[in-house]
Amino acid sequence: MLTVIGGEGHQCRRRHSGRRITLFRRVASLAAGALALAACSSIDSLNEAMPLPSGSRAVSEPAGDATAPAMPVSAAGFAIQTHARTDLRNYDRFSFMTATTKGLAPDAAARADERIRGMVDAAVNDALAADDGACIEGEATCGIFELTLDVLPCSGEILCLKQDVNGVPVGSATSDQRVDVLVLDSVTGRAVDLSRFVPIEATEEFLAAVNAEVAAAQQQAGFYDPAYPTEVTEDDIAGWAPLSDRIQIWFSRYSAGPGAMGAVTVSVPYPGS
């Protein structure tokens, strides 16, 4: 800071005093400018010598919204566990599998896992309810229940889990064979509808192809009767899966042929392909 001293003992002409003050102000201004330039130069040199840490942003750069990295589809899948019950009264054998998803976002995993539990629990609880029944012909134990889960190689962001139920219900003289398939979107965890791959306008073409494959399967098994052809509808389909080059379809026992054929499996190309 520059200070101009004055008092009674100092009698200067007004013009000389004004020039001196103006000169002092200019000198002060030039000095302040030089100091500012030197400070900026020092800061720039410091920034060059000390680069920002990795992942940091300069203050002048607008920062975008932070988003979690997308989970690769290849990382998504299922973890499967096997269980057995030996404490049941009427079952010779009772085993089942459960599954949870892995590699999904938390919300998607919660939705998908709930659907898996619903599918498995429905079959297991139905079988457990029969444990209160009676075996035929006086047998001590007679029931067999086996529930297995298989991961299917579905395309894109789709996850597919196939459930097979096989066995002999308590009090029954015939075996049971049922199929169910969960088709899930790995991004949302929600179930995928068949209409995503078979548009409404292609339904007739799709069902015609399915019935042709069912007839071929019956012929191969020796059960085809042209006088009574099987005409399946979309409601008869127990499960389906969108594979890379075709749609695979499952029918539970008796749905697409006589019981001796068991569960019938066919595959058809995607409509329009």
Coordinates of C-alpha atoms in Angstrom, one line a residue:
M1 CA 0.0 0.0 0.0
L2 CA 1.3 3.5 -0.9
T3 CA 0.4 6.4 1.5
V4 CA 0.6 10.1 0.7
I5 CA 1.7 12.1 3.8
G6 CA 0.5 15.7 4.3
G7 CA 0.1 18.2 7.0
E8 CA 0.4 21.8 8.0
G9 CA 4.2 21.9 7.6
H10 CA 3.9 20.8 3.9
Q11 CA 2.7 23.4 1.6
C12 CA 2.7 22.1 -2.0
R13 CA 1.1 23.4 -5.0
R14 CA -2.1 21.7 -5.9
R15 CA -1.0 20.7 -9.4
H16 CA 2.2 19.2 -8.2
S17 CA 0.4 17.2 -5.5
G18 CA -2.2 15.9 -8.0
R19 CA 0.6 14.7 -10.4
R20 CA 2.4 13.0 -7.6
I21 CA -0.7 11.1 -6.4
T22 CA -1.6 10.1 -10.0
L23 CA 1.9 8.8 -10.5
F24 CA 1.8 6.8 -7.3
R25 CA -1.5 5.3 -8.3
R26 CA -0.2 4.2 -11.7
V27 CA 2.9 2.6 -10.0
A28 CA 0.6 0.8 -7.6
S29 CA -1.6 -0.5 -10.4
L30 CA 1.4 -1.8 -12.5
A31 CA 2.8 -3.5 -9.4
A32 CA -0.5 -5.3 -8.6
G33 CA -0.8 -6.4 -12.3
A34 CA 2.7 -7.8 -12.2
L35 CA 2.0 -9.7 -9.0
A36 CA -1.2 -11.2 -10.5
L37 CA 0.6 -12.4 -13.6
A38 CA 3.3 -14.0 -11.5
A39 CA 0.7 -15.7 -9.3
C40 CA -1.1 -17.1 -12.4
S41 CA 2.1 -18.3 -13.9
S42 CA 3.0 -20.1 -10.7
I43 CA -0.4 -21.8 -10.5
D44 CA -0.1 -23.0 -14.1
S45 CA 3.3 -24.3 -13.5
L46 CA 2.1 -26.1 -10.4
N47 CA -0.8 -27.7 -12.3
E48 CA 1.6 -28.9 -15.0
A49 CA 3.9 -30.4 -12.4
M50 CA 1.1 -32.0 -10.4
P51 CA -1.5 -33.5 -12.8
L52 CA -5.0 -34.3 -11.5
P53 CA -5.4 -37.8 -10.0
S54 CA -7.0 -40.4 -12.3
G55 CA -10.8 -40.0 -12.4
S56 CA -10.7 -36.4 -11.2
R57 CA -12.1 -33.5 -13.2
A58 CA -10.9 -30.0 -13.6
V59 CA -13.1 -27.3 -12.1
S60 CA -13.8 -25.8 -15.5
E61 CA -15.0 -29.1 -17.0
P62 CA -18.7 -29.9 -16.5
A63 CA -19.1 -33.2 -14.8
G64 CA -21.7 -35.6 -16.2
D65 CA -24.2 -37.6 -14.2
A66 CA -22.6 -40.6 -12.5
T67 CA -24.0 -43.9 -13.7
A68 CA -23.3 -47.5 -12.7
P69 CA -21.5 -49.5 -15.4
A70 CA -23.8 -51.8 -17.3
M71 CA -23.6 -55.4 -16.3
P72 CA -22.4 -57.6 -19.2
V73 CA -25.1 -60.0 -20.3
S74 CA -22.6 -62.9 -20.2
A75 CA -22.2 -62.2 -16.4
A76 CA -25.9 -62.8 -15.7
G77 CA -27.1 -66.2 -14.9
F78 CA -28.4 -68.5 -12.1
A79 CA -27.0 -70.2 -9.0
I80 CA -28.8 -73.5 -8.4
Q81 CA -29.0 -75.6 -5.2
T82 CA -30.3 -79.1 -4.7
H83 CA -32.5 -80.2 -1.7
A84 CA -34.0 -83.4 -0.4
R85 CA -36.6 -84.3 2.2
T86 CA -36.4 -87.5 4.1
D87 CA -39.0 -86.7 6.8
L88 CA -42.1 -87.2 4.7
R89 CA -44.6 -90.1 5.5
N90 CA -45.6 -91.3 2.0
Y91 CA -42.7 -90.4 -0.2
D92 CA -39.9 -92.8 -1.1
R93 CA -38.0 -90.0 -2.7
F94 CA -38.5 -86.3 -2.6
S95 CA -35.9 -83.9 -4.1
F96 CA -36.1 -80.5 -5.7
M97 CA -33.9 -77.6 -6.8
T98 CA -34.0 -73.9 -6.1
A99 CA -32.3 -71.1 -7.9
T100 CA -31.4 -67.4 -7.6
T101 CA -30.2 -65.0 -10.2
K102 CA -26.6 -63.6 -10.3
G103 CA -25.1 -60.7 -12.1
L104 CA -28.4 -58.6 -12.2
A105 CA -29.1 -55.2 -10.8
P106 CA -30.6 -55.4 -7.3
D107 CA -34.2 -54.5 -8.3
A108 CA -34.1 -56.8 -11.3
A109 CA -32.7 -59.7 -9.2
A110 CA -35.4 -59.2 -6.6
R111 CA -38.2 -59.5 -9.3
A112 CA -36.6 -62.4 -11.0
D113 CA -35.9 -64.3 -7.8
E114 CA -39.5 -63.8 -6.7
R115 CA -40.7 -65.4 -9.9
I116 CA -38.4 -68.4 -9.6
R117 CA -39.5 -69.0 -6.0
G118 CA -43.2 -68.8 -7.1
M119 CA -42.6 -71.4 -9.8
V120 CA -40.7 -73.8 -7.6
D121 CA -42.9 -73.3 -4.5
A122 CA -46.1 -74.0 -6.4
A123 CA -44.9 -77.4 -7.5
V124 CA -43.2 -78.4 -4.2
N125 CA -46.2 -77.3 -2.1
D126 CA -48.6 -79.2 -4.4
A127 CA -46.6 -82.3 -3.8
L128 CA -46.3 -81.8 -0.1
A129 CA -50.0 -81.5 0.2
A130 CA -50.4 -85.0 -1.2
D131 CA -48.2 -86.4 1.7
D132 CA -51.4 -86.6 3.8
G133 CA -53.0 -89.0 1.3
A134 CA -52.9 -92.8 1.3
C135 CA -50.9 -95.1 -0.8
I136 CA -52.9 -97.6 -2.9
E137 CA -52.7 -101.4 -2.3
G138 CA -51.5 -100.9 1.3
E139 CA -48.0 -99.8 0.4
A140 CA -46.2 -98.0 3.2
T141 CA -44.6 -95.4 0.9
C142 CA -45.4 -94.8 -2.7
G143 CA -44.7 -91.3 -3.8
I144 CA -41.8 -90.0 -5.9
F145 CA -41.2 -86.3 -6.5
E146 CA -38.2 -84.9 -8.5
L147 CA -38.0 -81.3 -9.5
T148 CA -35.0 -80.3 -11.6
L149 CA -33.9 -76.9 -13.0
D150 CA -31.9 -76.4 -16.2
V151 CA -30.5 -73.2 -17.6
L152 CA -31.3 -72.8 -21.3
P153 CA -29.0 -70.9 -23.8
C154 CA -31.4 -68.1 -24.7
S155 CA -30.5 -65.2 -26.9
G156 CA -29.5 -61.6 -26.2
E157 CA -30.4 -60.2 -22.8
I158 CA -32.9 -63.1 -22.1
L159 CA -32.4 -65.6 -19.2
C160 CA -34.3 -68.9 -19.4
L161 CA -34.8 -71.4 -16.6
K162 CA -36.6 -74.7 -17.3
Q163 CA -38.3 -76.7 -14.6
D164 CA -39.1 -80.4 -15.0
V165 CA -41.3 -82.2 -12.5
N166 CA -41.3 -86.0 -12.7
G167 CA -42.5 -88.7 -10.4
V168 CA -45.5 -90.6 -9.1
P169 CA -48.0 -88.7 -7.0
V170 CA -49.1 -90.3 -3.7
G171 CA -52.1 -92.6 -4.3
S172 CA -51.7 -92.6 -8.1
A173 CA -50.9 -95.5 -10.3
T174 CA -49.5 -93.3 -13.1
S175 CA -46.5 -91.1 -13.4
D176 CA -46.5 -87.4 -13.6
Q177 CA -44.5 -85.3 -16.0
R178 CA -44.8 -81.5 -16.2
V179 CA -42.7 -78.7 -17.7
D180 CA -42.5 -75.0 -17.0
V181 CA -40.1 -72.4 -18.3
L182 CA -39.3 -68.9 -17.0
V183 CA -38.2 -66.4 -19.6
L184 CA -36.8 -63.3 -17.9
D185 CA -35.4 -60.0 -19.1
S186 CA -32.0 -59.7 -17.4
V187 CA -32.2 -55.9 -17.4
T188 CA -35.5 -55.6 -15.7
G189 CA -36.0 -59.0 -14.1
R190 CA -39.5 -59.2 -15.5
A191 CA -41.1 -62.1 -17.3
V192 CA -41.0 -61.9 -21.1
D193 CA -44.2 -62.6 -23.1
L194 CA -44.2 -64.8 -26.2
S195 CA -45.6 -61.8 -28.2
R196 CA -42.2 -60.2 -27.9
F197 CA -41.0 -62.8 -30.4
V198 CA -44.2 -63.8 -32.1
P199 CA -46.3 -60.7 -33.1
I200 CA -50.0 -61.0 -33.1
E201 CA -50.2 -60.9 -36.9
A202 CA -47.8 -63.9 -37.0
T203 CA -49.7 -66.0 -34.5
E204 CA -51.5 -68.1 -37.1
E205 CA -48.2 -68.8 -39.0
F206 CA -46.5 -69.7 -35.7
L207 CA -49.2 -72.1 -34.6
A208 CA -49.3 -73.8 -38.0
A209 CA -45.6 -74.5 -37.7
V210 CA -46.0 -75.8 -34.2
N211 CA -48.8 -78.2 -35.1
A212 CA -46.7 -79.4 -38.1
E213 CA -43.8 -80.2 -35.7
V214 CA -46.2 -81.9 -33.2
A215 CA -47.5 -84.1 -36.0
A216 CA -44.0 -85.0 -37.0
A217 CA -43.1 -85.9 -33.4
Q218 CA -46.2 -88.1 -33.2
Q219 CA -45.3 -89.8 -36.4
Q220 CA -41.8 -90.5 -35.2
A221 CA -43.1 -92.0 -32.0
G222 CA -45.7 -94.1 -33.9
F223 CA -48.7 -92.4 -32.4
Y224 CA -49.9 -90.2 -35.3
D225 CA -53.5 -90.7 -36.4
P226 CA -54.5 -88.6 -39.4
A227 CA -58.2 -89.1 -38.6
Y228 CA -57.7 -87.3 -35.2
P229 CA -54.9 -84.8 -35.7
T230 CA -53.8 -82.9 -32.6
E231 CA -54.5 -79.2 -32.9
V232 CA -52.6 -77.4 -30.1
T233 CA -53.2 -73.7 -29.2
E234 CA -51.1 -71.2 -27.4
D235 CA -52.8 -72.1 -24.2
D236 CA -51.5 -75.7 -24.5
I237 CA -47.9 -74.5 -24.5
A238 CA -46.3 -75.4 -21.1
G239 CA -43.0 -73.5 -21.8
W240 CA -41.1 -71.9 -24.6
A241 CA -37.6 -70.4 -25.0
P242 CA -36.1 -68.0 -27.6
L243 CA -32.9 -69.7 -28.6
S244 CA -30.4 -68.1 -31.0
D245 CA -32.0 -69.5 -34.2
R246 CA -35.4 -70.9 -33.2
I247 CA -38.1 -71.0 -30.6
Q248 CA -38.2 -74.2 -28.6
I249 CA -41.6 -75.3 -27.2
W250 CA -42.5 -77.8 -24.5
F251 CA -45.9 -79.5 -23.9
S252 CA -46.6 -81.3 -20.6
R253 CA -47.7 -84.9 -20.8
Y254 CA -51.0 -85.5 -22.5
S255 CA -51.1 -82.0 -24.0
A256 CA -49.6 -82.8 -27.5
G257 CA -50.0 -86.6 -27.7
P258 CA -50.8 -89.7 -25.7
G259 CA -49.3 -90.2 -22.3
A260 CA -46.9 -92.7 -23.6
M261 CA -45.1 -89.9 -25.4
G262 CA -44.4 -88.0 -22.2
A263 CA -43.6 -84.3 -22.5
V264 CA -43.4 -83.3 -26.1
T265 CA -40.7 -80.9 -27.3
V266 CA -40.6 -79.2 -30.7
S267 CA -38.8 -76.2 -32.2
V268 CA -39.9 -73.8 -35.0
P269 CA -38.1 -71.0 -36.7
Y270 CA -38.9 -67.4 -35.8
P271 CA -41.9 -66.1 -37.7
G272 CA -40.8 -64.5 -41.0
S273 CA -37.3 -66.0 -40.8

